[in-house]
XYZ file of C-alpha atoms in Angstrom:
400
model
C -11.094 -33.485 -71.273
C -7.572 -34.683 -70.489
C -6.237 -33.813 -73.947
C -6.813 -30.121 -73.189
C -6.284 -30.155 -69.414
C -2.835 -28.496 -69.537
C -3.391 -26.056 -72.404
C -2.111 -23.093 -70.379
C 1.151 -24.878 -69.485
C 4.450 -24.078 -71.242
C 7.271 -26.618 -71.013
C 10.878 -26.373 -72.193
C 12.273 -29.844 -72.792
C 16.053 -30.428 -72.753
C 15.827 -34.232 -72.681
C 16.672 -37.126 -74.971
C 16.120 -40.837 -75.611
C 13.515 -42.284 -73.195
C 12.780 -41.125 -69.666
C 12.687 -37.351 -70.145
C 10.884 -37.507 -73.498
C 8.257 -39.806 -71.938
C 7.556 -37.198 -69.252
C 7.294 -34.303 -71.695
C 5.223 -36.392 -74.136
C 2.658 -37.132 -71.436
C 2.427 -33.429 -70.616
C 2.038 -32.656 -74.329
C -0.623 -35.369 -74.635
C -2.591 -33.479 -71.989
C -2.348 -30.211 -73.886
C 0.854 -28.573 -72.658
C 2.853 -26.569 -75.175
C 6.104 -28.514 -75.110
C 9.156 -27.091 -76.883
C 11.690 -29.835 -77.530
C 15.144 -28.258 -77.630
C 17.756 -30.196 -79.589
C 21.344 -29.537 -80.555
C 21.794 -28.719 -84.269
C 22.656 -32.356 -85.016
C 19.503 -33.564 -83.248
C 19.104 -35.673 -80.143
C 20.681 -39.106 -79.769
C 17.317 -40.874 -79.773
C 16.870 -40.103 -83.469
C 19.791 -42.443 -84.263
C 18.817 -45.462 -82.148
C 17.556 -47.861 -84.776
C 16.630 -50.020 -86.526
C 13.787 -49.860 -87.160
C 13.434 -46.501 -88.896
C 10.428 -44.332 -89.660
C 11.531 -41.901 -92.325
C 14.946 -40.526 -91.381
C 14.552 -41.138 -87.643
C 14.320 -44.157 -85.396
C 10.992 -45.644 -84.378
C 12.133 -45.030 -80.789
C 12.221 -41.275 -81.434
C 8.716 -41.299 -82.889
C 7.502 -43.356 -79.929
C 8.423 -40.730 -77.324
C 8.059 -37.341 -79.009
C 4.561 -36.856 -80.391
C 2.649 -33.601 -79.853
C 5.818 -31.507 -79.324
C 7.251 -28.489 -81.087
C 10.835 -28.853 -82.329
C 13.582 -26.241 -81.907
C 17.256 -26.718 -82.856
C 19.431 -24.497 -80.676
C 23.183 -24.275 -80.142
C 23.564 -23.906 -76.382
C 27.335 -23.502 -76.786
C 26.819 -20.156 -78.507
C 26.214 -17.098 -76.267
C 23.194 -16.092 -78.321
C 21.889 -19.648 -78.030
C 22.025 -19.302 -74.274
C 20.174 -15.999 -74.545
C 17.429 -17.680 -76.579
C 17.155 -20.473 -74.003
C 16.830 -17.962 -71.177
C 14.150 -16.047 -73.079
C 12.126 -19.217 -73.564
C 12.559 -20.294 -69.928
C 11.427 -16.865 -68.720
C 8.093 -17.516 -70.435
C 7.764 -21.128 -69.280
C 6.161 -22.923 -66.359
C 8.293 -26.067 -66.463
C 11.828 -27.012 -67.468
C 12.719 -30.694 -67.868
C 16.331 -31.745 -68.437
C 18.203 -35.030 -68.573
C 21.827 -33.961 -68.727
C 24.403 -35.439 -66.378
C 24.336 -33.651 -63.010
C 26.241 -30.388 -63.254
C 25.958 -29.893 -67.016
C 23.033 -27.469 -66.881
C 24.814 -25.467 -64.163
C 27.912 -25.200 -66.354
C 25.713 -23.930 -69.156
C 24.196 -21.343 -66.818
C 20.772 -23.011 -66.926
C 20.740 -24.789 -63.562
C 17.817 -24.442 -61.196
C 19.616 -22.270 -58.659
C 20.748 -19.969 -61.483
C 17.191 -19.560 -62.746
C 15.048 -19.689 -59.619
C 15.954 -16.228 -58.315
C 14.588 -14.573 -61.457
C 11.831 -17.145 -62.015
C 10.537 -18.225 -58.584
C 7.435 -19.900 -60.058
C 9.497 -22.187 -62.278
C 9.072 -25.942 -61.823
C 12.381 -27.567 -62.721
C 12.717 -31.330 -63.161
C 16.117 -32.988 -63.501
C 16.148 -36.593 -64.715
C 19.365 -38.558 -64.312
C 20.589 -42.126 -63.939
C 21.317 -42.136 -60.208
C 20.307 -38.766 -58.771
C 21.850 -35.350 -58.289
C 24.041 -36.255 -55.305
C 25.783 -39.288 -53.866
C 28.677 -41.489 -54.994
C 27.050 -42.475 -58.323
C 25.683 -39.038 -59.248
C 28.292 -38.448 -61.948
C 27.699 -41.797 -63.629
C 25.802 -42.012 -66.865
C 23.269 -44.797 -67.185
C 20.735 -46.104 -69.656
C 17.740 -48.389 -69.270
C 19.647 -51.675 -69.530
C 22.334 -50.588 -67.067
C 19.687 -49.661 -64.513
C 17.770 -52.894 -65.108
C 21.012 -54.600 -64.051
C 22.093 -52.270 -61.244
C 18.654 -52.089 -59.613
C 18.318 -55.881 -59.342
C 15.552 -56.107 -61.923
C 17.572 -58.411 -64.177
C 18.030 -60.840 -61.289
C 14.274 -61.534 -61.464
C 14.045 -62.139 -65.203
C 14.601 -65.443 -66.967
C 14.552 -69.140 -66.176
C 16.560 -70.989 -63.512
C 20.106 -71.639 -64.668
C 19.797 -69.397 -67.717
C 21.805 -66.262 -68.383
C 20.397 -63.000 -66.952
C 17.604 -61.495 -69.012
C 16.166 -58.027 -69.383
C 12.890 -56.561 -70.508
C 13.438 -55.572 -74.142
C 11.023 -52.675 -73.808
C 12.826 -49.874 -71.903
C 10.604 -50.191 -68.853
C 12.890 -48.277 -66.498
C 13.015 -45.309 -68.863
C 9.253 -45.320 -69.285
C 8.377 -45.679 -65.604
C 10.882 -42.910 -64.806
C 9.052 -40.674 -67.277
C 5.735 -41.423 -65.590
C 7.253 -40.746 -62.160
C 8.628 -37.428 -63.422
C 5.242 -36.473 -64.871
C 3.552 -37.203 -61.536
C 6.157 -35.067 -59.768
C 5.737 -32.159 -62.171
C 1.960 -32.181 -61.795
C 2.233 -32.361 -57.992
C 4.711 -29.460 -57.919
C 2.428 -27.409 -60.156
C -0.476 -28.057 -57.780
C 1.671 -26.933 -54.856
C 2.582 -23.811 -56.824
C -1.083 -22.866 -57.104
C -1.217 -22.818 -53.311
C 2.183 -21.307 -52.449
C 3.023 -19.268 -55.539
C 6.440 -20.924 -55.592
C 7.864 -23.396 -58.043
C 10.411 -25.989 -57.002
C 13.033 -28.515 -57.931
C 12.491 -32.205 -58.680
C 15.277 -34.805 -58.577
C 13.992 -37.827 -60.540
C 16.260 -40.721 -61.435
C 16.205 -44.108 -63.084
C 17.547 -45.937 -60.019
C 14.717 -44.790 -57.761
C 12.092 -45.486 -60.403
C 13.521 -48.951 -61.054
C 13.303 -49.777 -57.353
C 9.739 -48.477 -57.177
C 8.940 -50.744 -60.124
C 10.009 -53.681 -57.915
C 7.888 -52.627 -54.919
C 6.589 -56.069 -54.011
C 9.647 -58.190 -54.756
C 12.127 -55.883 -53.044
C 9.853 -55.559 -50.009
C 9.801 -59.354 -49.799
C 13.603 -59.435 -49.793
C 13.835 -56.683 -47.165
C 11.424 -58.526 -44.890
C 12.986 -62.012 -45.185
C 16.514 -61.487 -46.481
C 16.010 -64.200 -49.090
C 17.325 -63.428 -52.551
C 14.677 -63.995 -55.229
C 15.378 -66.738 -57.741
C 14.612 -66.549 -61.446
C 11.377 -68.432 -61.987
C 10.471 -67.938 -65.618
C 6.818 -66.919 -65.787
C 5.930 -67.897 -62.209
C 5.076 -65.537 -59.362
C 6.985 -66.229 -56.132
C 4.011 -65.382 -53.915
C 1.205 -67.490 -55.442
C 0.525 -70.660 -57.428
C -0.554 -71.513 -59.968
C 0.249 -68.071 -61.377
C 2.391 -68.890 -64.414
C 2.446 -69.936 -68.044
C 1.845 -73.461 -69.315
C 2.613 -74.848 -72.745
C -0.407 -75.930 -74.791
C -0.596 -77.980 -77.963
C 0.064 -74.871 -80.077
C 1.384 -72.125 -77.811
C 1.349 -70.903 -74.220
C -1.335 -69.830 -71.792
C -0.914 -67.782 -68.618
C -3.055 -69.008 -65.736
C -3.785 -67.439 -62.348
C -5.849 -69.901 -60.325
C -4.615 -69.433 -56.781
C -7.642 -67.927 -54.995
C -11.413 -67.765 -54.977
C -11.916 -71.493 -55.394
C -10.187 -71.357 -58.755
C -7.711 -74.138 -57.964
C -10.526 -76.642 -57.568
C -12.215 -75.452 -60.749
C -8.927 -75.634 -62.650
C -8.427 -79.238 -61.585
C -11.951 -80.060 -62.742
C -11.457 -78.285 -66.101
C -8.251 -80.258 -66.665
C -9.949 -83.531 -65.649
C -7.591 -83.865 -62.679
C -10.031 -84.069 -59.758
C -7.582 -86.150 -57.722
C -5.414 -83.058 -57.232
C -8.162 -81.268 -55.309
C -7.651 -83.477 -52.253
C -3.851 -83.591 -52.513
C -2.503 -82.112 -49.285
C 0.527 -80.695 -51.094
C -1.763 -78.430 -53.072
C -4.345 -77.509 -50.417
C -3.466 -73.778 -50.435
C -1.549 -71.290 -52.503
C 1.437 -71.213 -50.076
C 1.589 -75.023 -50.168
C 1.424 -74.990 -53.958
C 4.285 -72.461 -53.979
C 6.281 -74.828 -51.753
C 5.527 -77.758 -54.068
C 5.532 -75.828 -57.334
C 7.615 -78.408 -59.212
C 5.191 -81.217 -58.457
C 2.209 -78.987 -59.200
C 3.605 -77.949 -62.575
C 4.390 -81.530 -63.517
C 0.831 -82.562 -62.663
C -0.764 -79.764 -64.713
C 1.649 -79.513 -67.647
C 0.784 -82.802 -69.309
C -2.916 -81.956 -69.355
C -2.367 -78.489 -70.815
C -0.313 -79.899 -73.667
C -3.187 -82.054 -74.860
C -5.300 -79.203 -76.256
C -4.871 -75.888 -78.040
C -4.605 -72.504 -76.418
C -8.002 -71.496 -77.821
C -9.577 -74.595 -76.281
C -8.182 -73.849 -72.840
C -9.083 -70.165 -73.033
C -12.702 -71.104 -73.660
C -12.751 -73.761 -70.934
C -11.053 -71.676 -68.273
C -12.963 -68.489 -68.987
C -16.202 -70.459 -68.689
C -15.025 -71.599 -65.244
C -14.080 -68.026 -64.203
C -10.379 -68.889 -64.068
C -8.075 -65.993 -64.878
C -6.131 -66.736 -68.040
C -4.689 -65.161 -71.156
C -2.842 -66.172 -74.266
C 0.890 -65.438 -74.027
C 0.541 -62.967 -76.859
C 3.050 -61.736 -79.370
C 2.771 -58.230 -80.809
C 0.755 -59.506 -83.758
C -1.796 -60.869 -81.292
C -1.813 -57.564 -79.409
C -2.342 -55.584 -82.621
C -5.447 -57.703 -83.292
C -6.637 -57.729 -79.659
C -10.312 -56.701 -79.513
C -9.903 -54.815 -76.241
C -6.937 -52.843 -77.581
C -9.210 -51.825 -80.446
C -12.071 -50.947 -78.096
C -9.726 -48.876 -75.949
C -8.388 -47.149 -79.089
C -4.944 -47.548 -77.569
C -3.080 -47.633 -80.890
C -2.841 -44.064 -82.133
C -2.052 -43.080 -85.709
C 0.149 -40.027 -86.247
C 0.056 -38.396 -89.668
C 3.687 -37.624 -90.499
C 4.011 -35.610 -93.741
C 7.301 -37.302 -94.615
C 6.899 -40.818 -93.218
C 3.154 -41.237 -93.679
C 1.018 -42.941 -91.044
C 2.963 -43.707 -87.870
C 1.212 -46.086 -85.450
C 2.206 -46.091 -81.795
C 0.659 -46.761 -78.374
C -1.443 -43.735 -77.510
C -2.279 -41.914 -74.292
C -3.345 -44.553 -71.733
C -5.902 -42.661 -69.594
C -9.483 -42.404 -70.908
C -7.862 -43.829 -74.008
C -10.947 -44.248 -76.192
C -11.727 -40.564 -75.726
C -8.241 -39.073 -75.673
C -6.881 -40.956 -78.693
C -9.930 -40.145 -80.788
C -8.464 -36.681 -81.290
C -5.490 -36.495 -83.665
C -1.957 -36.556 -82.259
C 0.771 -34.507 -83.885
C 3.782 -36.550 -85.069
C 7.232 -36.165 -83.574
C 8.836 -32.989 -84.940
C 11.558 -32.965 -87.535
C 14.800 -31.421 -86.367
C 14.081 -27.745 -85.774
C 10.705 -28.015 -87.506
C 9.070 -25.232 -85.475
C 12.121 -23.021 -84.923
C 10.702 -19.935 -86.645
C 7.275 -20.373 -85.043
C 8.738 -20.767 -81.545
C 11.019 -17.752 -81.832
C 8.253 -15.566 -83.236
C 5.941 -16.547 -80.374
C 8.740 -15.689 -77.929
C 8.926 -12.131 -79.321
C 11.712 -12.327 -81.903
C 11.072 -10.327 -85.082
C 11.690 -11.755 -88.544
C 15.030 -9.975 -89.017
C 16.374 -11.277 -85.698
C 15.249 -14.815 -86.518
C 16.973 -14.726 -89.901
C 20.183 -13.486 -88.277
C 20.077 -16.318 -85.718
C 19.593 -18.771 -88.578
C 22.427 -17.255 -90.574
C 24.754 -17.425 -87.554
C 23.695 -21.063 -86.993
C 22.578 -20.309 -83.467
C 19.298 -21.973 -84.422
C 18.392 -24.140 -87.362
C 15.344 -25.427 -89.159
C 14.680 -27.886 -91.986
C 15.518 -26.811 -95.497
C 12.376 -25.646 -97.241
């Protein structure tokens, strides 16, 4: 079962906000023992609200389930010693500091690899570990802009738009998780760990695989097209009497069936619309011909009609619709985390074999330093040493 697939894996997580925590959360979802290391004041992601769940942001809860929480002062020499002790017992280190920061702390890959040759070390940054932008910080919105993604989003003539969900952060986390798992597989064969340079810029470009390839092949800058796809038509949203419906009727005889369902049989023989490339070329005329018909009936009406004709379609859903979506329920994709302080926390769950994997309980995101004593004891520290570290504020844990 995927939820226990990585039970033997130990991960030390020095990341914050989105991309790094997504990677470590996925590993934790698959059973890895992930120790989330935070500064005494906690990671920045805890403060990025509203909305709030308990004392922390919903964003923090979204990316940090199933982890153990340790507050550690890496500026203190004994804090560094604790970090090195934990790393010596780990399989994977994930960090999302600016390039060079971990080296200055004495926790860079080259500083650790000699003593820990099996260590898999993943650095996640905005632009990569080398090159003219390596020293630049960057967050999801900046990389949506700098990678060209924002140039695709929105309607013609409107201001640039961005995806409100931090898609670059999330896809970077998935890319990092894939890299970690691949490096671990290579380690089983070679006995050696390795270094992974994962960054938001590369992941953002990979997210635009088709559109950027189109530009590279033709040299034509993409234009903002609202809901439409530049490579097929109709493949876009139409307004109905009470909402919007997304329709993809560009292949498999679906154009003809769409015209029949809309009572527009005259469009079937229109030479402008004889193929998907021609409909792309004459998209304005096509939309004008279809739009009036769609506005005559409700979204529910058209969903029933088009589904009966095997035409791909979906309601343009809001989150309330998604929460009530019968397939989301069947997939058990909304997980409930039982947080002792905040109560039930609902969040998208693990997406692979979701009905099976989310049936088991997920642990909520840790409070700041929640598992400090437990983590140190498991690492070999005796009770007296732990209390001294707490007294010296090298580590911290919640007040009991």
